[in-house]
């Protein structure tokens, strides 16, 4: 069995996946700053159970997540806990960018997207695009306005900022260094994210 690296880079505009045992931690760190990291996770023993942003919102009764919050699966079980967070600004509202978004909103074909990045990264698990769950958008700024509308702003994360997640079950995780360069999300410049398992 090939052992996975304990530290690696998620290249700008692409995704990587990794496995974690319950009790392990992963730290996802900004290399340059302003880079959103779409994060998804599955129960390693049952891929039909996955980190669900809608169930997380329901369990937490909040739209804002940060240090001390557990994130929940579609079975309403905690899958990861945010144990360190230097930014405190993340998103659990927006869907992953996908080919339809780039076509509809920007008139662009064949643009990389987080949804298809996950399909690539998880190819060995045969997860088609329609089975990719909505992600937790780490470091993404999505202000909610008084009229209940929300917009996408540039990530406020700086170089060296990070989030550490504690696995609450054995899981398969993936992170996409979001390729969105046509909206303010990544402040107009894509960059790598660093992942460290510990």
mmCIF file of N, CA and C in Angstrom, residues 65-113:
data_model
loop_
_atom_site.group_PDB
_atom_site.id
_atom_site.type_symbol
_atom_site.label_atom_id
_atom_site.label_comp_id
_atom_site.label_asym_id
_atom_site.label_seq_id
_atom_site.Cartn_x
_atom_site.Cartn_y
_atom_site.Cartn_z
ATOM 1 N N UNK A 65 -19.479 29.955 10.263
ATOM 2 C CA UNK A 65 -18.729 28.893 10.924
ATOM 3 C C UNK A 65 -17.321 29.373 11.230
ATOM 4 N N UNK A 66 -16.729 28.742 12.229
ATOM 5 C CA UNK A 66 -15.375 29.084 12.624
ATOM 6 C C UNK A 66 -14.903 28.159 13.726
ATOM 7 N N UNK A 67 -13.849 28.547 14.410
ATOM 8 C CA UNK A 67 -13.246 27.721 15.453
ATOM 9 C C UNK A 67 -14.296 27.273 16.465
ATOM 10 N N UNK A 68 -14.262 25.973 16.783
ATOM 11 C CA UNK A 68 -15.193 25.417 17.752
ATOM 12 C C UNK A 68 -16.440 24.800 17.155
ATOM 13 N N UNK A 69 -16.675 25.022 15.869
ATOM 14 C CA UNK A 69 -17.849 24.450 15.212
ATOM 15 C C UNK A 69 -17.540 23.079 14.642
ATOM 16 N N UNK A 70 -18.445 22.137 14.871
ATOM 17 C CA UNK A 70 -18.425 20.879 14.140
ATOM 18 C C UNK A 70 -19.217 21.064 12.855
ATOM 19 N N UNK A 71 -18.825 20.343 11.813
ATOM 20 C CA UNK A 71 -19.541 20.337 10.551
ATOM 21 C C UNK A 71 -20.159 18.956 10.397
ATOM 22 N N UNK A 72 -21.386 18.896 9.893
ATOM 23 C CA UNK A 72 -22.198 17.687 9.990
ATOM 24 C C UNK A 72 -22.462 17.040 8.633
ATOM 25 N N UNK A 73 -22.756 15.734 8.687
ATOM 26 C CA UNK A 73 -23.084 14.974 7.491
ATOM 27 C C UNK A 73 -24.586 15.009 7.227
ATOM 28 N N UNK A 74 -24.960 14.432 6.101
ATOM 29 C CA UNK A 74 -26.372 14.282 5.767
ATOM 30 C C UNK A 74 -27.080 13.303 6.703
ATOM 31 N N UNK A 75 -26.335 12.602 7.571
ATOM 32 C CA UNK A 75 -26.920 11.780 8.630
ATOM 33 C C UNK A 75 -26.904 12.531 9.963
ATOM 34 N N UNK A 76 -26.552 13.810 9.902
ATOM 35 C CA UNK A 76 -26.501 14.692 11.079
ATOM 36 C C UNK A 76 -25.488 14.223 12.123
ATOM 37 N N UNK A 77 -24.399 13.645 11.630
ATOM 38 C CA UNK A 77 -23.292 13.241 12.492
ATOM 39 C C UNK A 77 -22.115 14.180 12.250
ATOM 40 N N UNK A 78 -21.368 14.536 13.292
ATOM 41 C CA UNK A 78 -20.189 15.378 13.074
ATOM 42 C C UNK A 78 -19.124 14.617 12.295
ATOM 43 N N UNK A 79 -18.588 15.258 11.253
ATOM 44 C CA UNK A 79 -17.551 14.616 10.436
ATOM 45 C C UNK A 79 -16.197 15.296 10.623
ATOM 46 N N UNK A 80 -16.182 16.619 10.756
ATOM 47 C CA UNK A 80 -14.961 17.347 11.117
ATOM 48 C C UNK A 80 -15.322 18.463 12.086
ATOM 49 N N UNK A 81 -14.326 18.874 12.852
ATOM 50 C CA UNK A 81 -14.474 20.012 13.762
ATOM 51 C C UNK A 81 -13.403 21.041 13.434
ATOM 52 N N UNK A 82 -13.789 22.300 13.381
ATOM 53 C CA UNK A 82 -12.829 23.366 13.131
ATOM 54 C C UNK A 82 -12.141 23.710 14.456
ATOM 55 N N UNK A 83 -10.898 23.271 14.608
ATOM 56 C CA UNK A 83 -10.213 23.448 15.882
ATOM 57 C C UNK A 83 -9.253 24.641 15.881
ATOM 58 N N UNK A 84 -8.854 25.093 14.700
ATOM 59 C CA UNK A 84 -8.052 26.314 14.574
ATOM 60 C C UNK A 84 -8.527 27.060 13.341
ATOM 61 N N UNK A 85 -8.520 28.390 13.421
ATOM 62 C CA UNK A 85 -9.035 29.200 12.316
ATOM 63 C C UNK A 85 -8.519 30.615 12.479
ATOM 64 N N UNK A 86 -7.623 31.038 11.606
ATOM 65 C CA UNK A 86 -7.053 32.378 11.725
ATOM 66 C C UNK A 86 -7.820 33.426 10.920
ATOM 67 N N UNK A 87 -8.847 32.998 10.198
ATOM 68 C CA UNK A 87 -9.577 33.925 9.321
ATOM 69 C C UNK A 87 -10.980 34.224 9.847
ATOM 70 N N UNK A 88 -11.750 33.165 10.139
ATOM 71 C CA UNK A 88 -13.099 33.348 10.672
ATOM 72 C C UNK A 88 -14.125 33.763 9.638
ATOM 73 N N UNK A 89 -13.772 33.716 8.361
ATOM 74 C CA UNK A 89 -14.704 34.070 7.278
ATOM 75 C C UNK A 89 -14.722 32.920 6.276
ATOM 76 N N UNK A 90 -15.832 32.179 6.284
ATOM 77 C CA UNK A 90 -16.001 31.023 5.404
ATOM 78 C C UNK A 90 -17.450 31.009 4.921
ATOM 79 N N UNK A 91 -17.738 30.169 3.941
ATOM 80 C CA UNK A 91 -19.070 30.163 3.331
ATOM 81 C C UNK A 91 -19.680 28.767 3.345
ATOM 82 N N UNK A 92 -20.960 28.688 3.758
ATOM 83 C CA UNK A 92 -21.712 27.436 3.673
ATOM 84 C C UNK A 92 -23.040 27.671 2.947
ATOM 85 N N UNK A 93 -23.050 28.657 2.048
ATOM 86 C CA UNK A 93 -24.242 28.961 1.257
ATOM 87 C C UNK A 93 -24.084 28.617 -0.222
ATOM 88 N N UNK A 94 -22.948 28.944 -0.792
ATOM 89 C CA UNK A 94 -22.785 28.877 -2.249
ATOM 90 C C UNK A 94 -22.421 27.473 -2.729
ATOM 91 N N UNK A 95 -22.977 27.113 -3.874
ATOM 92 C CA UNK A 95 -22.593 25.864 -4.532
ATOM 93 C C UNK A 95 -21.198 26.012 -5.130
ATOM 94 N N UNK A 96 -20.556 24.888 -5.398
ATOM 95 C CA UNK A 96 -19.265 24.916 -6.102
ATOM 96 C C UNK A 96 -19.456 25.507 -7.494
ATOM 97 N N UNK A 97 -18.463 26.226 -7.976
ATOM 98 C CA UNK A 97 -18.532 26.679 -9.364
ATOM 99 C C UNK A 97 -18.512 25.452 -10.269
ATOM 100 N N UNK A 98 -19.197 25.564 -11.393
ATOM 101 C CA UNK A 98 -19.340 24.439 -12.310
ATOM 102 C C UNK A 98 -19.400 24.954 -13.740
ATOM 103 N N UNK A 99 -19.344 24.065 -14.746
ATOM 104 C CA UNK A 99 -19.374 24.527 -16.137
ATOM 105 C C UNK A 99 -20.615 25.353 -16.475
ATOM 106 N N UNK A 100 -21.741 25.042 -15.830
ATOM 107 C CA UNK A 100 -22.984 25.772 -16.109
ATOM 108 C C UNK A 100 -22.882 27.220 -15.629
ATOM 109 N N UNK A 101 -22.229 27.422 -14.499
ATOM 110 C CA UNK A 101 -22.055 28.791 -13.968
ATOM 111 C C UNK A 101 -21.209 29.618 -14.927
ATOM 112 N N UNK A 102 -20.091 29.066 -15.397
ATOM 113 C CA UNK A 102 -19.231 29.842 -16.296
ATOM 114 C C UNK A 102 -19.934 30.131 -17.614
ATOM 115 N N UNK A 103 -20.733 29.191 -18.103
ATOM 116 C CA UNK A 103 -21.464 29.392 -19.349
ATOM 117 C C UNK A 103 -22.578 30.415 -19.169
ATOM 118 N N UNK A 104 -23.388 30.259 -18.104
ATOM 119 C CA UNK A 104 -24.550 31.123 -17.906
ATOM 120 C C UNK A 104 -24.161 32.548 -17.534
ATOM 121 N N UNK A 105 -23.232 32.678 -16.586
ATOM 122 C CA UNK A 105 -22.924 34.000 -16.035
ATOM 123 C C UNK A 105 -21.802 34.729 -16.762
ATOM 124 N N UNK A 106 -20.926 33.983 -17.455
ATOM 125 C CA UNK A 106 -19.764 34.621 -18.075
ATOM 126 C C UNK A 106 -19.616 34.301 -19.560
ATOM 127 N N UNK A 107 -20.466 33.412 -20.086
ATOM 128 C CA UNK A 107 -20.389 33.056 -21.499
ATOM 129 C C UNK A 107 -19.118 32.330 -21.881
ATOM 130 N N UNK A 108 -18.563 31.578 -20.925
ATOM 131 C CA UNK A 108 -17.277 30.922 -21.137
ATOM 132 C C UNK A 108 -17.457 29.410 -21.116
ATOM 133 N N UNK A 109 -16.893 28.734 -22.118
ATOM 134 C CA UNK A 109 -16.871 27.269 -22.153
ATOM 135 C C UNK A 109 -15.496 26.764 -21.714
ATOM 136 N N UNK A 110 -15.455 25.546 -21.238
ATOM 137 C CA UNK A 110 -14.195 24.847 -20.936
ATOM 138 C C UNK A 110 -13.332 25.558 -19.895
ATOM 139 N N UNK A 111 -13.980 26.190 -18.923
ATOM 140 C CA UNK A 111 -13.260 26.802 -17.801
ATOM 141 C C UNK A 111 -13.168 25.769 -16.684
ATOM 142 N N UNK A 112 -12.028 25.676 -16.028
ATOM 143 C CA UNK A 112 -11.933 24.770 -14.887
ATOM 144 C C UNK A 112 -12.948 25.182 -13.826
ATOM 145 N N UNK A 113 -13.451 24.199 -13.069
ATOM 146 C CA UNK A 113 -14.435 24.481 -12.025
ATOM 147 C C UNK A 113 -14.194 23.550 -10.844
#
